[in-house]
Amino acid sequence: QTVASWGDPLFSDGVPFDPSTRGTGASQERAIGDNTDGMKLFHLSADEGVLVTNNEYVNKSIFHPEGVNEADDVRKSKAGHGVSIYHIKRENGKWTVVVDGNYNRRITADSKMEITGPARAHDLIKTQADPEGVSSKGTWNNCGNGWTPWGTYLACEENFNGYFASTDDNVVTTAAQNRYGIGTQDWGYGWYKFDPRFDISKEPNESNRNGYVVEIDPMVPQSTPKKRTALGRFKHENAELVIADNGKVVVYMGDDERGEFLYRFISKEKYQPDNQSANRDLLEQGT
């Protein structure tokens, strides 16, 4: 059974998917994104839950058959990325999305994020829009995922580099940008044409704010997702979390790039099974 599809509205003020136009920026912001990758069902009961799915990327030829030619094309593309969160319910043996459900939410490439951990407020994180280096916009190209015993979802930013380009072909890229694959050409998304934060000649630090694990609380739609920089910056494929015998939280992560590595994060503090609120920032500090 198909439970939900790209373009299905999550809210009653949304617009039913139009296969001829494939929607607009406004309609996509109120609807399920494209290309589901990692997912997790958070159970409310035997017949209800909150389904969280990554929307890794968009099929450009389907999203924009005429190409990326105007600002709304980019708005729509950015809204097709990110994470979709929606209340689902089973009635008469069939699962359906609860339109206007209390948990329904879209997190896109324009959503507010909090930067936490050792990279917070670093000079290389600061931008014109965020001179303090504590708050970024959006998450995209989220590949595999993870979840925590305190009820949060871990979205993993993978090929974030493919969205940056430059209007200045003569810009000199840094060694770090070269290491992550950031150059003067993107992968055809064209975001830099209408959003200067994706133009490395205009905002060279913006790309440093991507490539992290993002922790999201699906049960609190008003909560701000947190980029957990203590878990490292690379092309995150997944985040498999376990509790070690000594009580520490351990997260195993893959870097989905040729010739790269597996990583293990060990929390500084211990997991408290009888006090879940105390576990909220266990991914803030560690080795």
XYZ file of N, CA and C in Angstrom:
861
model
N 0.841 -1.197 0.000
C 0.000 0.000 0.000
C 0.872 1.242 0.000
N 0.528 2.194 -0.825
C 1.205 3.491 -0.801
C 0.576 4.351 0.286
N 1.380 4.740 1.257
C 0.876 5.557 2.363
C 0.928 7.040 2.003
N 2.025 7.455 1.385
C 2.199 8.873 1.070
C 3.111 8.994 -0.136
N 2.910 10.052 -0.914
C 3.697 10.272 -2.128
C 4.195 11.708 -2.187
N 5.229 11.897 -3.013
C 5.728 13.254 -3.263
C 4.563 14.159 -3.688
N 4.503 15.337 -3.054
C 3.500 16.328 -3.413
C 2.185 16.217 -2.683
N 1.987 15.148 -1.891
C 0.748 15.040 -1.114
C 0.716 16.159 -0.070
N -0.352 16.958 -0.026
C -0.424 18.037 0.964
C -0.509 17.488 2.382
N 0.181 18.163 3.295
C 0.121 17.800 4.709
C -0.866 18.677 5.469
N -1.338 19.733 4.813
C -2.218 20.688 5.466
C -3.396 21.006 4.545
N -4.529 21.354 5.147
C -5.733 21.604 4.359
C -5.606 22.854 3.489
N -4.653 23.736 3.806
C -4.449 24.904 2.952
C -3.482 24.595 1.806
N -3.056 23.336 1.714
C -2.195 22.924 0.619
C -2.992 22.679 -0.653
N -2.261 22.432 -1.731
C -2.878 22.226 -3.036
C -2.625 20.787 -3.472
N -3.666 20.055 -3.881
C -3.442 18.693 -4.374
C -2.413 18.677 -5.495
N -1.633 17.629 -5.548
C -0.560 17.540 -6.529
C -1.099 17.617 -7.957
N -0.471 18.465 -8.748
C -0.848 18.633 -10.150
C 0.241 18.000 -11.008
N -0.015 16.851 -11.643
C 1.029 16.177 -12.424
C 1.470 16.942 -13.660
N 0.668 17.904 -14.101
C 1.055 18.653 -15.288
C 2.072 19.736 -14.963
N 1.891 20.434 -13.836
C 2.825 21.498 -13.454
C 3.848 21.023 -12.429
N 3.536 19.927 -11.747
C 4.360 19.390 -10.650
C 4.473 20.368 -9.477
N 3.534 21.307 -9.392
C 3.465 22.188 -8.243
C 4.326 23.428 -8.358
N 4.264 24.242 -7.294
C 5.016 25.488 -7.203
C 5.832 25.486 -5.911
N 6.584 26.534 -5.715
C 7.321 26.650 -4.466
C 6.395 26.663 -3.271
N 5.300 27.414 -3.366
C 4.356 27.518 -2.252
C 3.679 26.179 -1.959
N 3.278 25.469 -2.999
C 2.599 24.195 -2.767
C 3.559 23.147 -2.220
N 4.817 23.177 -2.683
C 5.784 22.186 -2.213
C 6.143 22.390 -0.747
N 6.114 23.626 -0.289
C 6.426 23.904 1.114
C 5.384 23.347 2.062
N 4.195 23.024 1.541
C 3.116 22.487 2.375
C 2.848 21.013 2.080
N 3.785 20.382 1.368
C 3.555 19.017 0.916
C 4.798 18.159 1.142
N 4.623 16.856 0.992
C 5.704 15.890 1.175
C 6.769 16.092 0.103
N 8.026 16.018 0.513
C 9.137 16.220 -0.401
C 9.436 15.009 -1.266
N 10.493 15.128 -2.043
C 10.845 14.120 -3.044
C 11.905 13.154 -2.501
N 12.071 12.033 -3.186
C 13.172 11.079 -2.982
C 13.425 10.700 -1.519
N 12.522 9.903 -1.004
C 12.662 9.417 0.379
C 13.891 8.531 0.526
N 14.659 8.789 1.560
C 15.760 7.903 1.911
C 15.525 7.380 3.327
N 16.329 7.789 4.308
C 16.145 7.275 5.666
C 14.773 7.616 6.215
N 14.241 6.731 7.055
C 12.937 6.995 7.668
C 12.833 6.291 9.013
N 11.883 6.761 9.817
C 11.630 6.168 11.121
C 10.179 6.419 11.510
N 9.520 5.400 12.030
C 8.163 5.542 12.559
C 8.224 5.643 14.078
N 7.715 6.747 14.604
C 7.618 6.942 16.047
C 6.186 6.582 16.450
N 6.030 5.524 17.222
C 4.711 4.993 17.532
C 3.976 5.859 18.556
N 2.718 6.132 18.261
C 1.822 6.761 19.230
C 0.930 5.698 19.863
N 0.534 4.722 19.051
C -0.261 3.574 19.505
C -0.118 2.507 18.440
N -0.865 1.428 18.570
C -0.791 0.354 17.581
C -1.282 0.818 16.207
N -2.137 1.825 16.197
C -2.735 2.272 14.940
C -2.431 3.719 14.585
N -1.483 4.333 15.292
C -1.116 5.717 14.995
C 0.376 5.906 15.201
N 0.948 6.792 14.397
C 2.354 7.089 14.562
C 2.739 8.359 13.843
N 3.980 8.760 14.056
C 4.553 9.910 13.369
C 5.666 9.376 12.480
N 5.480 9.489 11.178
C 6.464 9.000 10.220
C 7.378 10.148 9.805
N 8.672 9.915 9.923
C 9.671 10.919 9.548
C 10.484 10.356 8.390
N 10.564 11.096 7.301
C 11.299 10.636 6.126
C 12.231 11.721 5.613
N 13.449 11.311 5.275
C 14.353 12.230 4.583
C 13.891 12.428 3.147
N 14.062 13.633 2.646
C 13.867 13.926 1.218
C 15.227 14.329 0.676
N 15.968 13.329 0.200
C 17.396 13.527 -0.063
C 17.666 14.546 -1.157
N 17.008 14.405 -2.289
C 17.242 15.298 -3.416
C 15.987 15.331 -4.269
N 15.996 16.064 -5.366
C 14.865 16.075 -6.294
C 15.347 15.612 -7.660
N 14.462 14.939 -8.366
C 14.755 14.559 -9.748
C 14.594 15.807 -10.615
N 15.705 16.376 -11.014
C 15.669 17.685 -11.677
C 14.852 17.669 -12.969
N 14.974 16.615 -13.762
C 14.260 16.573 -15.039
C 12.752 16.467 -14.840
N 12.326 15.955 -13.687
C 10.897 15.848 -13.389
C 10.404 17.101 -12.668
N 11.210 17.590 -11.732
C 10.852 18.796 -10.989
C 10.823 20.019 -11.897
N 11.826 20.122 -12.778
C 11.991 21.299 -13.630
C 12.236 20.860 -15.076
N 11.225 20.362 -15.748
C 11.444 19.882 -17.123
C 11.913 20.976 -18.076
N 11.634 22.243 -17.725
C 12.077 23.366 -18.565
C 13.363 23.994 -18.047
N 13.945 23.403 -17.003
C 15.164 23.943 -16.421
C 14.877 24.884 -15.261
N 15.934 25.325 -14.603
C 15.825 26.271 -13.488
C 15.992 27.675 -14.061
N 14.874 28.380 -14.221
C 14.883 29.654 -14.938
C 14.398 30.842 -14.118
N 13.783 30.591 -12.974
C 13.263 31.699 -12.172
C 13.345 31.348 -10.691
N 13.116 32.371 -9.865
C 13.283 32.200 -8.423
C 12.358 31.136 -7.855
N 11.157 31.012 -8.388
C 10.237 30.020 -7.841
C 10.690 28.600 -8.133
N 11.447 28.408 -9.203
C 12.018 27.084 -9.456
C 12.937 26.674 -8.312
N 13.743 27.625 -7.847
C 14.662 27.350 -6.750
C 13.890 27.179 -5.442
N 12.888 28.016 -5.218
C 12.064 27.883 -4.018
C 11.428 26.490 -3.954
N 10.925 26.037 -5.065
C 10.298 24.718 -5.130
C 11.324 23.616 -4.890
N 12.492 23.742 -5.503
C 13.534 22.733 -5.345
C 13.999 22.643 -3.901
N 14.215 23.785 -3.267
C 14.655 23.779 -1.872
C 13.590 23.181 -0.963
N 12.323 23.404 -1.298
C 11.229 22.840 -0.499
C 11.050 21.351 -0.750
N 11.532 20.857 -1.891
C 11.451 19.433 -2.162
C 12.482 18.628 -1.396
N 13.499 19.313 -0.871
C 14.551 18.690 -0.066
C 14.194 18.753 1.420
N 15.006 18.092 2.232
C 14.888 18.207 3.677
C 14.281 16.990 4.337
N 13.276 17.229 5.175
C 12.647 16.166 5.959
C 11.141 16.408 5.995
N 10.368 15.334 5.823
C 8.907 15.408 5.958
C 8.498 14.657 7.208
N 7.661 15.292 8.010
C 7.162 14.684 9.248
C 5.651 14.707 9.194
N 5.016 13.532 9.371
C 3.564 13.524 9.262
C 2.932 12.419 10.102
N 1.777 12.790 10.631
C 0.951 11.906 11.459
C 0.245 10.914 10.536
N 0.385 9.633 10.810
C -0.335 8.625 10.034
C -1.221 7.796 10.966
N -2.302 7.289 10.412
C -3.285 6.558 11.212
C -3.839 5.386 10.394
N -4.095 4.278 11.079
C -4.653 3.109 10.408
C -6.129 2.972 10.758
N -6.961 2.955 9.729
C -8.396 2.768 9.889
C -8.864 1.742 8.871
N -9.621 0.753 9.347
C -10.115 -0.326 8.478
C -8.983 -0.990 7.702
N -7.853 -1.136 8.384
C -6.715 -1.831 7.798
C -5.874 -1.008 6.852
N -6.197 0.264 6.661
C -5.458 1.102 5.716
C -4.817 2.287 6.434
N -3.535 2.506 6.127
C -2.813 3.642 6.686
C -3.000 4.868 5.800
N -3.273 6.017 6.422
C -3.405 7.273 5.687
C -2.730 8.399 6.459
N -2.386 9.465 5.731
C -1.825 10.660 6.354
C -2.953 11.472 6.964
N -2.762 11.922 8.197
C -3.732 12.793 8.854
C -3.436 14.228 8.432
N -4.229 14.745 7.500
C -4.035 16.122 7.044
C -4.310 17.069 8.216
N -3.450 18.062 8.392
C -3.512 18.997 9.520
C -3.213 18.316 10.855
N -2.575 17.142 10.809
C -2.182 16.474 12.043
C -1.275 17.358 12.885
N -1.360 17.221 14.193
C -0.605 18.090 15.099
C 0.902 17.981 14.919
N 1.355 16.847 14.370
C 2.797 16.637 14.226
C 3.307 16.974 12.815
N 2.406 17.285 11.920
C 2.805 17.507 10.532
C 3.751 18.703 10.414
N 4.801 18.502 9.628
C 5.821 19.543 9.528
C 6.715 19.285 8.313
N 7.131 20.352 7.661
C 8.155 20.259 6.621
C 9.388 21.018 7.098
N 10.509 20.338 7.014
C 11.812 20.946 7.261
C 12.528 20.959 5.923
N 12.924 22.140 5.466
C 13.453 22.291 4.107
C 14.850 22.923 4.123
N 15.330 23.245 2.945
C 16.624 23.906 2.821
C 16.589 25.356 3.295
N 15.418 25.836 3.704
C 15.294 27.205 4.217
C 14.899 27.262 5.695
N 14.719 26.110 6.337
C 14.271 26.097 7.729
C 15.398 26.509 8.675
N 15.008 27.117 9.778
C 15.993 27.559 10.761
C 16.600 26.371 11.492
N 17.930 26.386 11.623
C 18.684 25.359 12.335
C 19.550 26.018 13.406
N 19.749 25.316 14.505
C 20.692 25.782 15.517
C 22.002 25.020 15.362
N 23.112 25.738 15.363
C 24.424 25.106 15.302
C 24.909 24.864 16.729
N 25.190 23.612 17.058
C 25.632 23.272 18.409
C 26.993 22.588 18.351
N 27.585 22.400 19.516
C 28.834 21.654 19.576
C 30.062 22.503 19.315
N 31.200 21.857 19.040
C 32.488 22.568 18.956
C 32.597 23.563 17.811
N 31.812 23.401 16.736
C 31.902 24.348 15.618
C 31.059 25.597 15.849
N 30.194 25.592 16.847
C 29.324 26.738 17.119
C 30.170 27.993 17.356
N 29.810 29.064 16.665
C 30.440 30.378 16.805
C 31.875 30.419 16.277
N 32.319 29.382 15.603
C 33.654 29.414 15.003
C 33.673 30.431 13.868
N 34.835 31.060 13.659
C 34.933 32.090 12.626
C 34.580 31.557 11.243
N 34.871 30.285 10.969
C 34.591 29.707 9.659
C 33.114 29.361 9.468
N 32.324 29.496 10.533
C 30.883 29.237 10.478
C 30.110 30.541 10.274
N 30.738 31.669 10.582
C 30.049 32.963 10.551
C 29.825 33.437 9.120
N 28.643 34.037 8.895
C 28.292 34.576 7.580
C 27.701 35.977 7.750
N 27.425 36.626 6.643
C 26.808 37.952 6.705
C 25.443 37.888 7.373
N 24.683 36.830 7.090
C 23.352 36.692 7.680
C 23.410 36.231 9.128
N 24.497 35.579 9.515
C 24.644 35.038 10.868
C 26.054 35.341 11.369
N 26.311 36.612 11.740
C 27.668 36.995 12.142
C 28.146 36.335 13.431
N 27.221 35.750 14.200
C 27.618 35.068 15.437
C 27.935 33.594 15.207
N 27.502 33.048 14.087
C 27.799 31.656 13.785
C 27.065 30.663 14.656
N 25.788 30.922 14.917
C 25.025 30.049 15.803
C 23.737 29.521 15.173
N 23.341 30.091 14.033
C 22.062 29.720 13.439
C 22.194 29.662 11.921
N 21.906 28.507 11.344
C 22.001 28.358 9.894
C 20.619 28.125 9.303
N 20.568 28.126 7.989
C 19.306 27.872 7.294
C 19.383 26.538 6.570
N 18.481 25.643 6.952
C 18.207 24.488 6.142
C 19.107 23.285 6.267
N 18.564 22.177 5.761
C 19.293 20.924 5.630
C 18.851 20.299 4.318
N 19.775 19.627 3.635
C 19.445 19.023 2.340
C 20.394 17.868 2.069
N 20.026 17.080 1.071
C 20.736 15.861 0.702
C 20.930 14.958 1.916
N 19.848 14.805 2.675
C 19.862 13.936 3.850
C 19.711 12.491 3.408
N 20.717 11.697 3.702
C 20.768 10.320 3.210
C 20.185 9.377 4.263
N 20.980 8.423 4.748
C 20.479 7.533 5.789
C 20.152 8.319 7.050
N 19.853 7.640 8.119
C 19.374 8.350 9.299
C 19.713 7.575 10.563
N 19.186 8.042 11.660
C 19.298 7.365 12.942
C 18.219 7.890 13.856
N 18.165 7.341 15.069
C 17.206 7.834 16.061
C 17.757 7.553 17.439
N 17.176 8.216 18.424
C 17.690 8.137 19.786
C 16.645 7.540 20.720
N 17.083 6.956 21.844
C 16.119 6.431 22.812
C 15.352 7.518 23.555
N 15.780 8.770 23.401
C 14.998 9.861 24.005
C 14.023 10.469 23.000
N 13.828 9.816 21.868
C 12.718 10.156 20.982
C 12.990 11.173 19.908
N 14.245 11.303 19.487
C 14.547 12.247 18.419
C 15.050 11.515 17.173
N 15.020 12.220 16.071
C 15.393 11.687 14.759
C 16.708 12.329 14.326
N 17.575 11.536 13.716
C 18.865 12.026 13.258
C 18.901 11.991 11.732
N 18.884 13.175 11.123
C 18.988 13.299 9.668
C 20.445 13.568 9.317
N 20.934 12.896 8.284
C 22.360 12.935 7.984
C 22.631 13.637 6.660
N 23.342 14.746 6.733
C 23.656 15.532 5.535
C 24.797 14.864 4.775
N 24.502 14.474 3.532
C 25.503 13.746 2.750
C 26.140 14.655 1.697
N 25.688 14.595 0.460
C 26.355 15.319 -0.631
C 25.922 16.784 -0.703
N 26.157 17.506 0.391
C 25.780 18.916 0.472
C 26.555 19.771 -0.519
N 27.720 19.300 -0.929
C 28.604 20.111 -1.777
C 28.033 20.387 -3.163
N 27.131 19.507 -3.643
C 26.624 19.630 -4.998
C 25.674 20.783 -5.226
N 25.450 21.596 -4.210
C 24.485 22.688 -4.302
C 25.154 24.061 -4.324
N 26.474 24.078 -4.255
C 27.213 25.344 -4.244
C 27.906 25.560 -5.584
N 27.979 26.819 -5.974
C 28.628 27.188 -7.229
C 29.148 28.615 -7.073
N 29.587 29.194 -8.185
C 30.119 30.555 -8.132
C 29.777 31.311 -9.406
N 29.388 32.562 -9.240
C 29.174 33.437 -10.396
C 30.496 34.002 -10.903
N 31.544 33.803 -10.116
C 32.885 34.238 -10.500
C 33.728 32.997 -10.777
N 33.993 32.731 -12.039
C 34.764 31.537 -12.403
C 36.207 31.604 -11.933
N 36.651 32.789 -11.561
C 38.039 32.958 -11.136
C 38.227 32.874 -9.631
N 37.167 32.576 -8.907
C 37.291 32.462 -7.461
C 38.269 31.337 -7.126
N 39.089 31.552 -6.109
C 40.080 30.560 -5.697
C 39.502 29.758 -4.531
N 39.285 28.482 -4.753
C 38.725 27.636 -3.695
C 39.823 27.225 -2.722
N 39.410 27.018 -1.474
C 40.357 26.639 -0.431
C 40.635 25.142 -0.476
N 41.642 24.725 0.252
C 41.964 23.298 0.335
C 40.800 22.520 0.947
N 40.145 23.124 1.939
C 39.010 22.448 2.575
C 37.842 22.312 1.599
N 37.573 23.359 0.833
C 36.501 23.271 -0.158
C 36.812 22.191 -1.190
N 38.046 22.127 -1.627
C 38.439 21.097 -2.577
C 38.272 19.708 -1.976
N 38.600 19.565 -0.712
C 38.484 18.274 -0.020
C 37.048 17.785 -0.009
N 36.097 18.715 0.170
C 34.679 18.344 0.219
C 34.015 18.359 -1.157
N 34.755 18.760 -2.187
C 34.186 18.748 -3.530
C 33.378 19.977 -3.882
N 33.690 21.108 -3.245
C 32.984 22.359 -3.508
C 33.786 23.180 -4.505
N 33.145 23.553 -5.620
C 33.843 24.302 -6.654
C 32.964 25.352 -7.288
N 33.318 25.754 -8.492
C 32.590 26.835 -9.154
C 31.323 26.342 -9.848
N 31.151 25.027 -9.984
C 29.975 24.467 -10.629
C 29.196 23.582 -9.657
N 27.862 23.691 -9.665
C 27.041 22.805 -8.843
C 26.608 21.611 -9.680
N 25.638 20.863 -9.180
C 25.166 19.660 -9.875
C 23.888 19.925 -10.669
N 23.681 21.186 -11.030
C 22.545 21.529 -11.871
C 21.320 22.016 -11.133
N 21.411 22.191 -9.802
C 20.253 22.664 -9.048
C 20.013 24.155 -9.238
N 21.052 24.906 -9.472
C 20.906 26.328 -9.781
C 20.489 27.209 -8.634
N 20.637 26.754 -7.395
C 20.211 27.569 -6.269
C 21.000 28.865 -6.190
N 22.268 28.814 -6.559
C 23.127 29.994 -6.456
C 22.659 31.129 -7.362
N 21.857 30.818 -8.373
C 21.395 31.845 -9.302
C 20.441 32.832 -8.631
N 19.719 32.355 -7.617
C 18.702 33.205 -6.983
C 18.860 33.305 -5.466
N 19.822 32.590 -4.905
C 20.070 32.660 -3.467
C 21.575 32.790 -3.265
N 22.059 33.998 -2.931
C 23.504 34.240 -2.871
C 24.243 33.422 -1.820
N 23.532 32.831 -0.862
C 24.275 32.041 0.126
C 24.875 30.774 -0.474
N 24.400 30.396 -1.666
C 24.959 29.228 -2.340
C 26.015 29.608 -3.373
N 26.377 30.890 -3.408
C 27.422 31.393 -4.288
C 28.696 31.562 -3.459
N 29.680 30.704 -3.678
C 30.869 30.720 -2.820
C 31.706 31.978 -3.018
N 31.513 32.693 -4.119
C 32.241 33.949 -4.307
C 31.625 35.073 -3.484
N 30.369 34.907 -3.070
C 29.681 35.918 -2.275
C 29.600 35.541 -0.800
N 29.505 34.250 -0.507
C 29.387 33.799 0.879
C 30.231 32.528 1.061
N 31.557 32.696 1.174
C 32.459 31.533 1.201
C 32.287 30.623 2.411
N 31.722 31.114 3.512
C 31.592 30.290 4.714
C 30.302 29.480 4.765
N 29.361 29.752 3.869
C 28.064 29.076 3.964
C 28.208 27.559 3.871
N 29.075 27.082 3.007
C 29.214 25.629 2.855
C 29.764 24.968 4.112
N 30.476 25.731 4.962
C 31.007 25.174 6.208
C 29.910 24.846 7.206
N 28.709 25.309 6.936
C 27.586 25.108 7.853
C 26.770 23.867 7.469
N 27.357 23.036 6.614
C 26.681 21.835 6.133
C 27.623 20.643 6.195
N 27.024 19.449 6.262
C 27.806 18.224 6.374
C 27.761 17.645 7.776
N 26.623 17.845 8.452
C 26.494 17.424 9.846
C 25.302 16.481 10.049
N 25.225 15.926 11.251
C 24.041 15.191 11.681
C 23.093 16.193 12.336
N 21.833 16.177 11.915
C 20.837 17.119 12.422
C 19.862 16.369 13.317
N 19.747 16.801 14.569
C 18.823 16.166 15.513
C 17.495 16.923 15.515
N 16.407 16.174 15.296
C 15.074 16.756 15.169
C 14.145 16.086 16.169
N 13.341 16.878 16.855
C 12.315 16.335 17.754
C 10.992 16.315 17.001
N 10.533 15.140 16.544
C 9.309 15.093 15.737
C 8.039 15.305 16.545
N 8.152 15.206 17.859
C 6.973 15.354 18.705
C 6.699 16.798 19.088
N 7.627 17.686 18.780
C 7.463 19.113 19.097
C 7.665 19.897 17.800
N 6.593 20.134 17.038
C 6.725 20.784 15.729
C 7.339 22.178 15.781
N 7.291 22.824 16.935
C 7.855 24.170 17.046
C 9.348 24.152 17.380
N 9.912 22.978 17.625
C 11.309 22.893 18.034
C 12.239 23.207 16.870
N 13.412 23.729 17.195
C 14.417 24.057 16.186
C 15.370 22.885 16.016
N 15.524 22.351 14.813
C 16.500 21.271 14.593
C 17.905 21.738 14.960
N 18.712 20.795 15.440
C 20.057 21.136 15.904
C 21.112 20.384 15.104
N 22.038 21.148 14.536
C 23.163 20.539 13.846
C 24.210 20.165 14.892
N 24.422 18.859 15.070
C 25.306 18.354 16.113
C 26.722 18.229 15.544
N 27.469 19.327 15.619
C 28.785 19.338 14.988
C 29.790 18.449 15.705
N 29.501 18.040 16.948
C 30.405 17.143 17.662
C 30.494 15.779 16.984
N 29.503 15.454 16.137
C 29.517 14.188 15.425
C 30.293 14.265 14.113
N 30.982 15.367 13.899
C 31.868 15.468 12.755
C 31.218 16.045 11.522
N 32.070 16.522 10.635
C 31.604 17.073 9.360
C 32.169 16.233 8.225
N 31.288 15.525 7.572
C 31.661 14.750 6.382
C 30.381 14.402 5.652
N 30.453 13.511 4.680
C 29.256 13.158 3.910
C 28.551 12.010 4.621
N 27.736 12.399 5.608
C 27.113 11.431 6.517
C 26.125 10.524 5.784
N 26.329 9.240 5.942
C 25.420 8.247 5.381
C 24.389 7.791 6.401
N 24.766 7.748 7.661
C 23.881 7.189 8.683
C 24.379 7.611 10.067
N 23.595 7.256 11.081
C 24.006 7.498 12.468
C 23.347 6.418 13.328
N 24.072 5.350 13.579
C 23.530 4.212 14.340
C 23.914 4.371 15.802
N 22.904 4.610 16.639
C 23.143 4.931 18.048
C 22.858 3.736 18.943
N 23.793 3.466 19.867
C 23.627 2.406 20.866
C 24.076 2.946 22.221
N 23.661 2.266 23.285
C 24.108 2.599 24.633
C 25.129 1.554 25.053
N 26.350 1.990 25.376
C 27.411 1.066 25.780
C 27.167 0.555 27.197
N 27.900 -0.485 27.563
C 27.740 -1.078 28.896
C 28.061 -0.090 30.006
N 28.917 0.901 29.704
C 29.270 1.885 30.727
C 28.302 3.060 30.776
N 27.225 2.994 29.959
C 26.225 4.042 29.977
C 26.451 5.163 28.985
N 27.593 5.164 28.306
C 27.856 6.215 27.313
C 27.050 5.951 26.030
N 26.686 7.043 25.376
C 26.038 6.945 24.073
C 27.131 6.799 23.013
N 26.964 5.825 22.123
C 27.926 5.596 21.056
C 27.185 5.685 19.724
N 27.734 6.474 18.795
C 27.120 6.629 17.475
C 28.137 6.209 16.413
N 27.738 5.250 15.577
C 28.580 4.796 14.470
C 28.093 5.468 13.187
N 29.037 6.022 12.419
C 28.672 6.806 11.236
C 29.569 6.454 10.056
N 28.966 6.431 8.875
C 29.726 6.197 7.661
C 29.864 7.468 6.852
N 31.013 7.624 6.200
C 31.244 8.721 5.271
C 31.055 8.144 3.874
N 29.967 8.549 3.208
C 29.631 7.972 1.913
C 30.362 8.694 0.791
N 31.671 8.553 0.812
C 32.543 9.103 -0.224
C 33.622 8.054 -0.484
N 34.042 7.928 -1.707
C 35.035 6.910 -2.042
C 36.311 7.093 -1.228
N 36.808 6.001 -0.685
C 38.088 6.012 0.003
C 38.088 6.692 1.349
N 36.923 6.872 1.960
C 36.858 7.570 3.248
C 36.736 6.588 4.417
N 36.069 6.994 5.499
C 36.202 6.274 6.751
C 34.863 5.983 7.431
N 34.945 5.130 8.446
C 33.872 4.970 9.433
C 34.287 5.725 10.683
N 33.288 6.276 11.380
C 33.574 7.057 12.580
C 32.747 6.564 13.768
N 33.323 6.723 14.949
C 32.615 6.391 16.188
C 32.663 7.589 17.132
N 31.497 8.029 17.566
C 31.369 9.115 18.541
C 30.993 8.510 19.889
N 31.653 8.963 20.957
C 31.346 8.518 22.318
C 31.013 9.750 23.144
N 29.840 9.764 23.744
C 29.385 10.941 24.488
C 30.213 11.170 25.747
N 30.306 12.422 26.138
C 31.010 12.773 27.376
C 30.208 12.327 28.594
N 28.901 12.574 28.567
C 28.035 12.225 29.691
C 27.355 10.882 29.443
N 26.765 10.328 30.492
C 26.108 9.023 30.401
C 24.596 9.164 30.179
N 24.044 8.171 29.553
C 22.605 8.094 29.310
C 21.873 7.807 30.614
N 20.763 8.536 30.840
C 19.953 8.343 32.043
C 18.580 7.802 31.638
N 18.373 6.482 31.713
C 17.122 5.898 31.223
C 15.883 6.355 31.974
N 16.056 6.819 33.207
C 14.903 7.246 34.007
C 14.689 8.758 33.979
N 15.462 9.448 33.167
C 15.343 10.902 33.093
C 15.646 11.335 31.662
N 14.683 11.112 30.750
C 14.953 11.356 29.331
C 15.238 12.821 29.025
N 14.673 13.723 29.784
C 14.946 15.139 29.524
C 16.417 15.473 29.741
N 17.082 14.713 30.604
C 18.502 14.953 30.865
C 19.386 14.469 29.720
N 18.808 13.706 28.799
C 19.595 13.145 27.690
C 19.588 14.029 26.441
N 18.865 15.129 26.493
C 18.614 15.927 25.301
C 19.877 16.462 24.633
N 20.932 16.660 25.392
C 22.141 17.229 24.805
C 23.334 16.288 24.896
N 23.052 14.974 24.913
C 24.147 14.013 24.967
C 25.005 14.022 23.711
N 24.472 14.514 22.608
C 25.244 14.579 21.376
C 25.959 15.920 21.219
N 25.952 16.703 22.281
C 26.575 18.023 22.274
C 28.089 17.958 22.471
N 28.509 16.991 23.309
C 29.935 16.874 23.636
C 30.338 15.402 23.609
N 31.553 15.158 23.175
C 32.058 13.785 23.160
C 33.333 13.684 22.353
N 33.771 12.456 22.176
C 34.993 12.152 21.450
C 34.669 11.416 20.161
